[in-house]
Coordinates of C-alpha atoms in Angstrom, one line a residue:
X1 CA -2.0 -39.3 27.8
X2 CA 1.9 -38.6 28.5
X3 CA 3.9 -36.2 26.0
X4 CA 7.7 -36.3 26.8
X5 CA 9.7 -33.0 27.6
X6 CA 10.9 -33.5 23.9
X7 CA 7.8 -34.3 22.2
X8 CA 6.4 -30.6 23.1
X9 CA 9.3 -29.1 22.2
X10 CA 9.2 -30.6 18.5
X11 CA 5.8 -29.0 18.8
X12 CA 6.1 -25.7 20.2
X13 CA 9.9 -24.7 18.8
X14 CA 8.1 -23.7 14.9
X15 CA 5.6 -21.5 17.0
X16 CA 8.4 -20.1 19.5
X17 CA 10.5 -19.4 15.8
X18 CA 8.0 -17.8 14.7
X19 CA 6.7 -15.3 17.3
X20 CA 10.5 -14.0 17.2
X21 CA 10.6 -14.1 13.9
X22 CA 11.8 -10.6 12.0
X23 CA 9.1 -10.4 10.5
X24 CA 6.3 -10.6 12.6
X25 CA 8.5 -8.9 15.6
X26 CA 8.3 -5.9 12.9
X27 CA 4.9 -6.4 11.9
X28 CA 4.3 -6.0 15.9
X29 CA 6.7 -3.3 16.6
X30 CA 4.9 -1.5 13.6
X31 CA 1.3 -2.3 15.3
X32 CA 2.3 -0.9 18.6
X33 CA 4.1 2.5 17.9
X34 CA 0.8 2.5 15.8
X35 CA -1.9 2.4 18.5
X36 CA 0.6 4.4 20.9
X37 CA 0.3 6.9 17.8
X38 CA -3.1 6.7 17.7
X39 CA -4.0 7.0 21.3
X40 CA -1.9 10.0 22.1
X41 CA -4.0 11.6 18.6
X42 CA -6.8 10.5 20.3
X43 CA -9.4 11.5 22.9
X44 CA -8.9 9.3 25.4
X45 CA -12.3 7.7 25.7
X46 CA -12.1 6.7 22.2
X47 CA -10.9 3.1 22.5
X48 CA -8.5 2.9 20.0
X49 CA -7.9 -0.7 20.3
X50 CA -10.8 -1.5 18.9
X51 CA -10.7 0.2 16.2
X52 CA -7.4 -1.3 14.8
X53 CA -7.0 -4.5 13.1
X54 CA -3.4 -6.3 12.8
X55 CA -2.7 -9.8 11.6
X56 CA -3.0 -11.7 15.0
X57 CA -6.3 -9.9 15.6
X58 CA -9.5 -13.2 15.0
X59 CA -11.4 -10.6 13.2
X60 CA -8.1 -8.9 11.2
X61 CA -9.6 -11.6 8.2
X62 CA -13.3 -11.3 8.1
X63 CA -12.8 -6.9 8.3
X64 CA -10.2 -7.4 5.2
X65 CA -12.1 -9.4 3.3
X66 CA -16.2 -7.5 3.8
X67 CA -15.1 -5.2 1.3
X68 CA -12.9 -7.2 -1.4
X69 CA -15.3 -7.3 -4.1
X70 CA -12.9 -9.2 -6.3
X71 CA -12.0 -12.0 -5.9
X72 CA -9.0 -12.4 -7.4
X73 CA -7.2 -10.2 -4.5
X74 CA -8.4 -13.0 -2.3
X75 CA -5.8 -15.5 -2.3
X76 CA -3.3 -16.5 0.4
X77 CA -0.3 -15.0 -2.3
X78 CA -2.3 -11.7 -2.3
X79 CA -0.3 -9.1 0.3
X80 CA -2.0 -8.0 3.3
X81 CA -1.9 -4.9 5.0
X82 CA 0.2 -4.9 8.7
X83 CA -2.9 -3.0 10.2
X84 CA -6.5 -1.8 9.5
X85 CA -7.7 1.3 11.0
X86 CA -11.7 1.4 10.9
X87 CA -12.5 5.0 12.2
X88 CA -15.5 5.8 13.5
X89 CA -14.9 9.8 13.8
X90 CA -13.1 12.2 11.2
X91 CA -10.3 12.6 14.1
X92 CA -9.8 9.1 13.8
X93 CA -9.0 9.9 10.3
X94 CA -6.4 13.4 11.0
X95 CA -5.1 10.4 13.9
X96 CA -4.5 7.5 11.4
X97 CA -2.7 10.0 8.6
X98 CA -0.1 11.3 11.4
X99 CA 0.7 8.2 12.7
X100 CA 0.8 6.5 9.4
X101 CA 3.3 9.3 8.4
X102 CA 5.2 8.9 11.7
X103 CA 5.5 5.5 11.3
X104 CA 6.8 5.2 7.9
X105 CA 3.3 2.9 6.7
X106 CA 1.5 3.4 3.2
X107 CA -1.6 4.5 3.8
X108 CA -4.6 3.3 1.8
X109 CA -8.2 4.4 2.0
X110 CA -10.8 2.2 0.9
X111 CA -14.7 3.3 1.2
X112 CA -16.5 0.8 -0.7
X113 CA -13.8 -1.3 -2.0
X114 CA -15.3 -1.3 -5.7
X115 CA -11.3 -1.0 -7.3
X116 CA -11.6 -3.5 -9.9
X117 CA -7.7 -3.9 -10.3
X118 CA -8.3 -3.8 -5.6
X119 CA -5.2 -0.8 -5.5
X120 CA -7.3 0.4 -2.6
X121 CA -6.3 -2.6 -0.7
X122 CA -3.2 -4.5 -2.2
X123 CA 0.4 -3.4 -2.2
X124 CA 3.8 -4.3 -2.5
X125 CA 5.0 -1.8 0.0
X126 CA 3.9 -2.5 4.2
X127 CA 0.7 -0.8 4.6
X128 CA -2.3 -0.1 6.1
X129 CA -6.0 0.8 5.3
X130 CA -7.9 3.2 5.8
X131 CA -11.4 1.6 6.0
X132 CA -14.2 3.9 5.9
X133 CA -17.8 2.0 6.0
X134 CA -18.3 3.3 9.5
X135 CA -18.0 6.8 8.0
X136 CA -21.4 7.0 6.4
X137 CA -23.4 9.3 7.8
X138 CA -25.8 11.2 4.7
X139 CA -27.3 14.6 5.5
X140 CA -30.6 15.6 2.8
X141 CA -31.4 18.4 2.3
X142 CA -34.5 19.1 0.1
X143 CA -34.9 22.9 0.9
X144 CA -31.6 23.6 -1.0
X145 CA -31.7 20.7 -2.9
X146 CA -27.9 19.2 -1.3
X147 CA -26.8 16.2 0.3
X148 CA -24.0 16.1 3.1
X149 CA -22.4 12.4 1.8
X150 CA -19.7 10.8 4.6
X151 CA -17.0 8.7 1.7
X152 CA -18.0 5.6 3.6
X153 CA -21.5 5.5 2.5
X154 CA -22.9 3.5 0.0
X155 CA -24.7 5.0 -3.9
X156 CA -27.8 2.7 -2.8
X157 CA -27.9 4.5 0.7
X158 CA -27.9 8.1 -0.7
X159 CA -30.5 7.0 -3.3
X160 CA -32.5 5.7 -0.1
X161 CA -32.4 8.8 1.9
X162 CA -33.0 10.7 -1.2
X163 CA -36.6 9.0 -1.6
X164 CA -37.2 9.0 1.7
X165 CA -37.3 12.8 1.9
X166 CA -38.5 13.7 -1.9
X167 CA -40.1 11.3 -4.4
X168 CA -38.6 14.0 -7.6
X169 CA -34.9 14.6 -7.1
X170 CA -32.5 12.4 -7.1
X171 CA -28.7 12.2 -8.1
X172 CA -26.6 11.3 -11.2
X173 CA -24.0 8.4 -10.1
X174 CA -23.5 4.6 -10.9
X175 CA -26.2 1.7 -10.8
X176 CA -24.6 -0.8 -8.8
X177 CA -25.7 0.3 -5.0
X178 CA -23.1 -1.3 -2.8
X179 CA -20.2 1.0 -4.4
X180 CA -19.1 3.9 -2.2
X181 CA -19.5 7.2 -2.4
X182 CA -15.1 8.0 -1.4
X183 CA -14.1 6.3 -4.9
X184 CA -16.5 6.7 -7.0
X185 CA -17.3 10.5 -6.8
X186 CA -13.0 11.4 -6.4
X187 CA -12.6 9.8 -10.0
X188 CA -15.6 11.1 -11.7
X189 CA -19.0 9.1 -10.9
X190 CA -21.7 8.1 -13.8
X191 CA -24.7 6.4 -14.0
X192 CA -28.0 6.3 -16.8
X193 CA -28.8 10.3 -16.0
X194 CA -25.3 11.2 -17.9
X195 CA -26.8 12.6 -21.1
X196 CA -29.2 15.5 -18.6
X197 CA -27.1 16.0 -16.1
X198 CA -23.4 14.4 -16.7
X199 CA -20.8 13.1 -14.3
X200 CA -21.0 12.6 -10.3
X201 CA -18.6 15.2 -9.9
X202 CA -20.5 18.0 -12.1
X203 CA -22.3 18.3 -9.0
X204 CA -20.4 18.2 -6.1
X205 CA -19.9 21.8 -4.7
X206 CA -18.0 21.3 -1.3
X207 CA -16.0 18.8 0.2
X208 CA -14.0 17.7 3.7
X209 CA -10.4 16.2 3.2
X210 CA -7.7 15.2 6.1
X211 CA -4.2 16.4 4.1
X212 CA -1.0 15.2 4.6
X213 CA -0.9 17.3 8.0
X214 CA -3.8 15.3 9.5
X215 CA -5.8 18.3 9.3
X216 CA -9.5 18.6 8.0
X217 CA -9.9 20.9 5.1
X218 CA -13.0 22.0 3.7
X219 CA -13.5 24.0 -0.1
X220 CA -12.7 27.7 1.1
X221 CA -9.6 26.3 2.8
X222 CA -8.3 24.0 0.8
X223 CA -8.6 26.0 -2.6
X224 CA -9.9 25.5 -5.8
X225 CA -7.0 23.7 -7.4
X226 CA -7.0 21.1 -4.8
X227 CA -10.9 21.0 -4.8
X228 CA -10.8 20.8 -8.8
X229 CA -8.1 18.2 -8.0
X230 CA -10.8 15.5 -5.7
X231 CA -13.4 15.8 -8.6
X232 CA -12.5 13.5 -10.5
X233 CA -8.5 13.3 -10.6
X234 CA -8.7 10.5 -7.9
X235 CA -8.9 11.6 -3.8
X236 CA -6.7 8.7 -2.9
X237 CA -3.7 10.8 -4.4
X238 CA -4.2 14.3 -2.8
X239 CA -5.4 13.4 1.1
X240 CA -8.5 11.2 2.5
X241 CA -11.4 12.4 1.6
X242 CA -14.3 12.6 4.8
X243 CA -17.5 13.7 2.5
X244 CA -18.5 15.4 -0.3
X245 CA -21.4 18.0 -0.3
X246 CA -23.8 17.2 -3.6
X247 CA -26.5 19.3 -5.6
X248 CA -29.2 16.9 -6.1
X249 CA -31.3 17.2 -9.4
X250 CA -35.0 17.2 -10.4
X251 CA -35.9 13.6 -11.5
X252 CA -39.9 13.4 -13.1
X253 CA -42.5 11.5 -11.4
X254 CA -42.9 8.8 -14.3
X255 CA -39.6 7.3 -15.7
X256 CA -39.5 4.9 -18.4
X257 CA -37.4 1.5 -18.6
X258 CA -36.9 -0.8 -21.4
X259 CA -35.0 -3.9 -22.5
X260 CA -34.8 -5.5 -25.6
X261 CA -32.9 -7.9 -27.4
X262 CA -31.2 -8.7 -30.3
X263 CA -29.1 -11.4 -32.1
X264 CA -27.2 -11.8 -34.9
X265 CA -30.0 -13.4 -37.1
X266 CA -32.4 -10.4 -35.5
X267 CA -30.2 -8.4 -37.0
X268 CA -28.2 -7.2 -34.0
X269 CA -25.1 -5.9 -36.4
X270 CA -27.5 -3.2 -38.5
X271 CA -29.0 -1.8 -35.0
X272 CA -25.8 -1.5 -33.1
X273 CA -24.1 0.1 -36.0
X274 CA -27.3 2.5 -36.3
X275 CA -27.3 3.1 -32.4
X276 CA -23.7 4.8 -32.7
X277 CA -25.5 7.4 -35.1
X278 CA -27.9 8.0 -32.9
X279 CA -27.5 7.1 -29.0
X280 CA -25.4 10.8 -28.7
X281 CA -28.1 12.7 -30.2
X282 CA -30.9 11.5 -28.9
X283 CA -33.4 13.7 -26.6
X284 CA -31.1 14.3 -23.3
X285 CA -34.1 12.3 -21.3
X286 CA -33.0 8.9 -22.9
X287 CA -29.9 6.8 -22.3
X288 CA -29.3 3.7 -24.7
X289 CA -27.0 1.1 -23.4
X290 CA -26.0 -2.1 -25.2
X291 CA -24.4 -4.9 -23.9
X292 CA -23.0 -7.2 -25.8
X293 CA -22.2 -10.8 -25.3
X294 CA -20.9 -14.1 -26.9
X295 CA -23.7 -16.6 -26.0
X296 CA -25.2 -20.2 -27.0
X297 CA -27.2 -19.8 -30.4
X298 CA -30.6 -21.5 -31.3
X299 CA -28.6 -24.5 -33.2
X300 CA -26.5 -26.8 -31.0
X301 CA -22.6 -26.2 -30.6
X302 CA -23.4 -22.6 -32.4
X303 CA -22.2 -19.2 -30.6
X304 CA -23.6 -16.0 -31.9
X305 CA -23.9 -12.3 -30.1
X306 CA -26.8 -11.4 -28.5
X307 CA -27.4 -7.2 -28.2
X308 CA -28.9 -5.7 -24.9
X309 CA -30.3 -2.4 -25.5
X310 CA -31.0 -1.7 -21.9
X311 CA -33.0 2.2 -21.6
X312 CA -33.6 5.5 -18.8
X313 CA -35.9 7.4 -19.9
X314 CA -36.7 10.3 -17.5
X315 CA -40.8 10.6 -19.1
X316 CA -43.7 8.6 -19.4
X317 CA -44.2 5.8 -22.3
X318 CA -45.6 7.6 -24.8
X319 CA -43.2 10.3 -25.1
X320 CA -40.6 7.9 -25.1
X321 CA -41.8 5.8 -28.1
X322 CA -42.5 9.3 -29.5
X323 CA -38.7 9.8 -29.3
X324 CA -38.4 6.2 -30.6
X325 CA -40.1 6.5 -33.9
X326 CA -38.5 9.7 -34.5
X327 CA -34.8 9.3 -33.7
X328 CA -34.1 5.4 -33.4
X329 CA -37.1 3.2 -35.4
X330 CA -34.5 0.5 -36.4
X331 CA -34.8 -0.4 -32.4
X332 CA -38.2 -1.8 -33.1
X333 CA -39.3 -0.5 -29.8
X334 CA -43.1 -1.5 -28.8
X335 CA -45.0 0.1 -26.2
X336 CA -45.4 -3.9 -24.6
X337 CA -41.4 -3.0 -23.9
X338 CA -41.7 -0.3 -22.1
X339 CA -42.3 -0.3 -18.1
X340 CA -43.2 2.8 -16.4
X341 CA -41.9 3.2 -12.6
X342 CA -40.8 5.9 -10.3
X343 CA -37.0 6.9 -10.0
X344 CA -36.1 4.8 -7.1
X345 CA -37.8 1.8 -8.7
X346 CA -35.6 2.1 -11.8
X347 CA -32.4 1.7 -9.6
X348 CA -33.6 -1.5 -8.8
X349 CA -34.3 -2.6 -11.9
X350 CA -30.7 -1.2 -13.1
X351 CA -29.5 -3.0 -9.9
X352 CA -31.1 -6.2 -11.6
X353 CA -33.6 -6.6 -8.9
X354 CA -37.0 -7.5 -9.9
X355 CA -39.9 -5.8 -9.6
X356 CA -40.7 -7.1 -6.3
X357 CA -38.0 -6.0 -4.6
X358 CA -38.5 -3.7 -1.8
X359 CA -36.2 -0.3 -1.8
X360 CA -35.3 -1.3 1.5
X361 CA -32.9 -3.4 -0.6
X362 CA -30.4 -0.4 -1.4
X363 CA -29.5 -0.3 2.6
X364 CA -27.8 -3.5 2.0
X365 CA -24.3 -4.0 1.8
X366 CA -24.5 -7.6 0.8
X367 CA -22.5 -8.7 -2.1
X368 CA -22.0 -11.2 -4.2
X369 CA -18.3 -11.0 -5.7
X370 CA -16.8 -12.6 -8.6
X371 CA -13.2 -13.1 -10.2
X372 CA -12.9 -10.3 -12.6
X373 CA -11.4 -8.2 -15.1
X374 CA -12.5 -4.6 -16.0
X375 CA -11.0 -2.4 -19.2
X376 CA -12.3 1.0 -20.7
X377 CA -12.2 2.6 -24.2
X378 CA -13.7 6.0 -25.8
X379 CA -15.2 5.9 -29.5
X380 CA -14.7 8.7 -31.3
X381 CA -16.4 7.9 -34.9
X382 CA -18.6 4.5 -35.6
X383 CA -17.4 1.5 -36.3
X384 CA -18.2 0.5 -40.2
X385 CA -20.6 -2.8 -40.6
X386 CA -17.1 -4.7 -41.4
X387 CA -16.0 -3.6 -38.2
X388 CA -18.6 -4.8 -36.0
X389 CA -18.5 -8.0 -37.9
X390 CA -15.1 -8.8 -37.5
X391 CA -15.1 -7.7 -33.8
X392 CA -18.3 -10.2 -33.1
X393 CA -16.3 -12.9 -34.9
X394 CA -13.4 -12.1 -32.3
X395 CA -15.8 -12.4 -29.4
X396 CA -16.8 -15.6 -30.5
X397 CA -13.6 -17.4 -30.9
X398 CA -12.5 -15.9 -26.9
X399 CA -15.6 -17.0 -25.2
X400 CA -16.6 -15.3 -22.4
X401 CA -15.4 -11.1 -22.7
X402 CA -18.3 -8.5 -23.5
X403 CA -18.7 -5.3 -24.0
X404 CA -21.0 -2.2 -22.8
X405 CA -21.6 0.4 -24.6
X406 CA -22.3 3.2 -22.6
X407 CA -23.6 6.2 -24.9
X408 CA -22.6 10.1 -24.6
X409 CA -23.7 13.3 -26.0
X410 CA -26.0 15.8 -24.1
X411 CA -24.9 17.6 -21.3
X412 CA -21.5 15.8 -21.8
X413 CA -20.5 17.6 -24.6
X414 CA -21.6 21.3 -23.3
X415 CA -19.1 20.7 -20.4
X416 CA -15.3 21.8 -21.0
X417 CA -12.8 18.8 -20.8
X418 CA -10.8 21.0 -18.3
X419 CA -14.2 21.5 -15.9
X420 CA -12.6 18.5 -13.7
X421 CA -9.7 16.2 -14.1
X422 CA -12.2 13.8 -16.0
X423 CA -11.6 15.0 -19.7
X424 CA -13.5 12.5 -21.9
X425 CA -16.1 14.9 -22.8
X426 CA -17.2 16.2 -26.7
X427 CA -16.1 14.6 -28.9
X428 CA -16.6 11.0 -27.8
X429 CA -19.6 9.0 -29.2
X430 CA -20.0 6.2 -26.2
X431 CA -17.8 4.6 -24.0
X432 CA -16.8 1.0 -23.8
X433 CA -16.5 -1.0 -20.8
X434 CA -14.7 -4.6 -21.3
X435 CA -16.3 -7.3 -18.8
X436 CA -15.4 -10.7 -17.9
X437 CA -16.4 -12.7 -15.0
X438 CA -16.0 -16.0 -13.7
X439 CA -16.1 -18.4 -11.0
X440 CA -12.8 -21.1 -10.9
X441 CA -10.4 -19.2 -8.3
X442 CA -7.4 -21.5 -9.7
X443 CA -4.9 -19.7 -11.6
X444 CA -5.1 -21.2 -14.9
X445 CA -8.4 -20.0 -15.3
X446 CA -7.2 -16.7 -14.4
X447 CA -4.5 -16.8 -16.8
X448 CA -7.3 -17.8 -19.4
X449 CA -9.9 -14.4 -18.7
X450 CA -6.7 -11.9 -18.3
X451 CA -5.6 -13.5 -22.0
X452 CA -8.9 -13.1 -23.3
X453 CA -9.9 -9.6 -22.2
X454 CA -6.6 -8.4 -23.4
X455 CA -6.5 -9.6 -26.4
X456 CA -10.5 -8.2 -27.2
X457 CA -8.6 -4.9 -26.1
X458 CA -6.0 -5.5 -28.8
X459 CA -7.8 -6.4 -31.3
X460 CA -10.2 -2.6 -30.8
X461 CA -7.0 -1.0 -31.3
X462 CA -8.3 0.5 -34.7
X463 CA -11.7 1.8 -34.0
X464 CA -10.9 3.9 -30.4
X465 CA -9.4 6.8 -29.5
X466 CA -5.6 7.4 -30.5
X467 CA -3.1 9.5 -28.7
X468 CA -3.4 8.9 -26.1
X469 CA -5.7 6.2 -26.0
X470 CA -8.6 7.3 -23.6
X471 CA -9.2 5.0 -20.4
X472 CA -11.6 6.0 -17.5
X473 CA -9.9 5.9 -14.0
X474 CA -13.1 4.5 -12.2
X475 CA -12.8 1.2 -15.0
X476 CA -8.8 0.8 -12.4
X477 CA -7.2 -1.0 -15.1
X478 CA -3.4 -1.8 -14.0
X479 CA -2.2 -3.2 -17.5
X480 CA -2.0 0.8 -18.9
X481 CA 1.0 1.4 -16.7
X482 CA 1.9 1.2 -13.2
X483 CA 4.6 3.4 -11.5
X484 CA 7.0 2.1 -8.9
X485 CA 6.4 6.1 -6.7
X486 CA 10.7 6.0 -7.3
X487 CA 12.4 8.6 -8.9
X488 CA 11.0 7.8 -12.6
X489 CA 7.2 8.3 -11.2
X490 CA 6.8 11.1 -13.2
X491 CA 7.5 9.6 -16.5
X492 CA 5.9 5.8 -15.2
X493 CA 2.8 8.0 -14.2
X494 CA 2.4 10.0 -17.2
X495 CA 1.7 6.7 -19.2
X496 CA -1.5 5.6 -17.3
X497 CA -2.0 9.4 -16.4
X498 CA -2.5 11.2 -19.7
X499 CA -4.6 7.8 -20.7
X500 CA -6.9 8.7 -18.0
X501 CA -6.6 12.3 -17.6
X502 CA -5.8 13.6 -21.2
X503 CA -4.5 17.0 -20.9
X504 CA -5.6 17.4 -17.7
X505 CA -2.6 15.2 -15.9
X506 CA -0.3 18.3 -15.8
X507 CA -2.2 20.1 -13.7
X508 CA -3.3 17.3 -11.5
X509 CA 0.6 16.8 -11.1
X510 CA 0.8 20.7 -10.2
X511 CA -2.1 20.1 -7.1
X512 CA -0.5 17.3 -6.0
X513 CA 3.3 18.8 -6.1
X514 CA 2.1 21.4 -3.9
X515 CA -0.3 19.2 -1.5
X516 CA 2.0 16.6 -0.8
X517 CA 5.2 17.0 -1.9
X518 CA 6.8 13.9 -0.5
X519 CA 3.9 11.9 -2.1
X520 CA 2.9 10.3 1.2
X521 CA -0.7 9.5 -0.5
X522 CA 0.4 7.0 -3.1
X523 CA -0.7 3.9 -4.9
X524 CA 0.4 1.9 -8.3
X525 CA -1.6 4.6 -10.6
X526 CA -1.5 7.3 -8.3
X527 CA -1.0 11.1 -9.7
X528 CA 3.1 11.4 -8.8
X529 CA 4.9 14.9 -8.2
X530 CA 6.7 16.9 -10.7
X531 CA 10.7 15.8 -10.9
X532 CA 12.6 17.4 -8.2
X533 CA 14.9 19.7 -11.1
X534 CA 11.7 21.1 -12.7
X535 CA 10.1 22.4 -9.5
X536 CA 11.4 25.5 -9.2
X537 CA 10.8 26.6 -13.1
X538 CA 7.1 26.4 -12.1

């Protein structure tokens, strides 16, 4: 077959137009004074090449995408960094900071890509990530009872290496294994052992952060404003965190796990209202959570809301219902209910494995991500009967949103707000976590969940916390304010800042302010730095 001079031209001329286009002859000017950067930051045997990602690289797409765990942040319209820069030693990291500095590129870490609102890998600005799942190295150490935790690792791979080395300690953080250790330990970190033992970051006591330098700071050298700063206040604003040194904690042999369930005509309304009398004051050993969902009734076309109460209990069975009877008998709890299992068997059943499952499961980094919508809220004094009532009624007419109820009390309320940034502490009876999920990528559908979830978050208004109205920064939730990093970041970031951080923001503002001044670590709800006419009346 013959193709005329012409022909090939009509062919080639959009691909020639395009390879000298502005904008990818900036996206490729960017990408090479980046890995010249790099290289001369680098030891020369490192390789650098392959450790950098741009647009016209065949694997740019699959390395962006591993660790998107929502999808919404998946479509063609969503931007795209210029470059990914996947270390695989900490001088990699110092290398990637100085040369994203140098070069004028917004730098964004991402460890196990968990954001729900995905600000660890979306921007409007030209950018680059930081990806850190080759960083995951986890050191146990059972003599002192620490753990040397690289950001990049996973929570189901320091559970792992935990049991592997001691079948009683383990570590207070989330229940879904695939998030990583960077994000969720910088902006506080909980899981079911809250009520002993409290937040991730009450037991963090060292950590290793590249500043704005490119130089690797550990506690003693970075301070203990900056360190008070990474616990909790959000890493991604202050440097890039490497690892976080951890105090593990004594978990029993025998744990205790139960489910049970409850709908509207089983009474669901009296029990939930009942649990937020109790679920705070309960024995420390036992966390209560309820999830709550609009879902098909028993009669055809009816909707009614069915109540999880979904139970830790670090003890054996019979104490448990002894704690039962006493404290919470509405429950109806039966021994039948209860399933007694060792500590790394109750992640997987958290995890919503079944009983089956091998722990070998936690060293997984398989996923299975949805379109979704996260949203937070603290309650400070129960919701009346009426209140429930009309709330489940709301429910009902959306559709789809639920709630969790994540209870408080115990060693929550015996630490000071101002312990870390993360200030939610006495004072609040549970927590609530707004969920929706689904599976139509189109953008109607979108449109549909967004309106629903924020419209359940409307309508809870009256019975949460007021002024400000409490958010938790791990629940990312871009709809309490964004902030522009212009001159207003201050005032833009003290919307979303004082939601999440109470009376904690100022100080956070002070750390960062004297960390990094030029707020070179940034992102849409990232901590700014005081206005340039107040910093000298510090």
């Amino acid at each position: 077959m013959k193709f005329s001079v012409s022909f090939l031209l009509v062919l080639l001329l959009p691909l020639i137009f395009a390879f000298n286009s502005p904008s990818y002859a900036a996206s490729n000017s960017v990408y090479d004074n980046f890995i010249q950067c790099l290289s001369k930051h680098s030891n020369p045997s490192d390789q650098i090449s392959s450790i950098v990602y741009n647009p016209q690289n065949s694997s740019y797409s699959s390395v962006l995408q591993s660790y998107i765990r929502n999808l919404r942040f998946t479509a063609a319209s969503t931007p795209k960094p210029a470059i990914i820069v996947t270390p695989k030693r900490e001088t990699h990291v110092q290398a990637a900071v100085i040369c994203a500095k140098a070069n004028g590129l917004l730098l964004k870490p991402r460890s196990g890509g968990h954001d729900y609102d995905g600000l660890s890998y979306i921007s409007d600005e030209t950018f680059a990530i930081l990806d850190m799942f080759n960083l995951r190295s986890i050191s146990v150490n059972i003599a002192d009872e620490t753990a040397v935790v690289q950001a990049g690792a996973t929570l189901g791979e320091l559970y792992y290496r935990i049991w592997e080395k001691s079948k009683v300690h383990g570590f207070p953080a989330g229940v879904c294994p695939t998030v990583g250790i960077g994000g969720h330990l910088s902006g506080g970190g909980y899981g079911t052992m809250l009520r002993k033992y409290g937040l991730s970051v009450d037991h963090v006591i060292d950590a290793k952060i590249v500043n704005v330098n490119g130089a690797i700071l550990d506690r003693k050298s970075m301070g203990e404003d900056l360190f008070w700063a990474i616990r909790g206040g959000g890493g991604a604003s202050f440097g890039v965190i490497l690892s976080y040194t951890i105090k593990l904690v004594p978990v029993p042999k025998t744990v205790t796990v139960f489910r049970v369930m409850k709908s509207l005509d089983e009474n669901a309304t009296d029990i939930v209202h009942q649990w937020q009398f109790v679920a705070d004051k309960l024995d420390n050993d036992l966390f209560i959570r309820v999830l709550l969902q609009p879902v098909t009734g028993k009669k055809k076309g009816e909707k009614t809301i069915r109540a999880s109460f979904i139970a830790l209990f670090l003890g054996d069975a019979n104490r448990l219902m002894g704690v039962m009877n006493k404290g919470f008998p509405e429950l109806g709890l039966k021994k039948a209910d209860c399933m007694e299992m060792s500590w790394i068997e109750s992640v997987l059943y958290w995890a919503n494995f079944d009983n089956k499952t091998s722990v070998d499961v936690l060293l997984s980094r398989k996923y299975d991500s949805n379109y979704l919508k996260r949203k937070s809220d603290y309650v400070q004094h129960p919701i009346s009967k009426d209140g429930l009532e009309w709330i489940w009624k709301k429910m009902i007419e959306l559709g789809k949103v639920g709630f969790v109820f994540n209870p408080y009390g115990g060693r929550m309320s015996e630490i000071a707000s101002d312990a870390t940034p993360f200030p939610h502490r006495a004072g609040n009876i549970f927590k609530i976590q707004f969920s929706v999920n689904w599976n139509d990528g189109g953008a109607e559908a979108e449109k549909n969940y967004l309106s629903q979830i924020r419209r359940l978050y409307s309508y809870m208004t009256p019975f949460v916390s007021k002024s400000p109205r409490g958010a938790y920064l791990n629940y990312r939730d871009v709809d309490i304010g964004v902030t522009a990093n212009g001159q207003d970041s201050y005032s833009e970031g003290e919307v979303y800042g004082t939601k999440y951080f109470m009376g904690n923001f100022d100080r956070l503002v002070k750390v960062k302010t004297m960390v990094d001044p030029d707020n070179f670590f940034r992102n849409e709800q990232s901590i700014p730095t005081q206005p340039r006419r107040s910093r000298g009346t510090r």
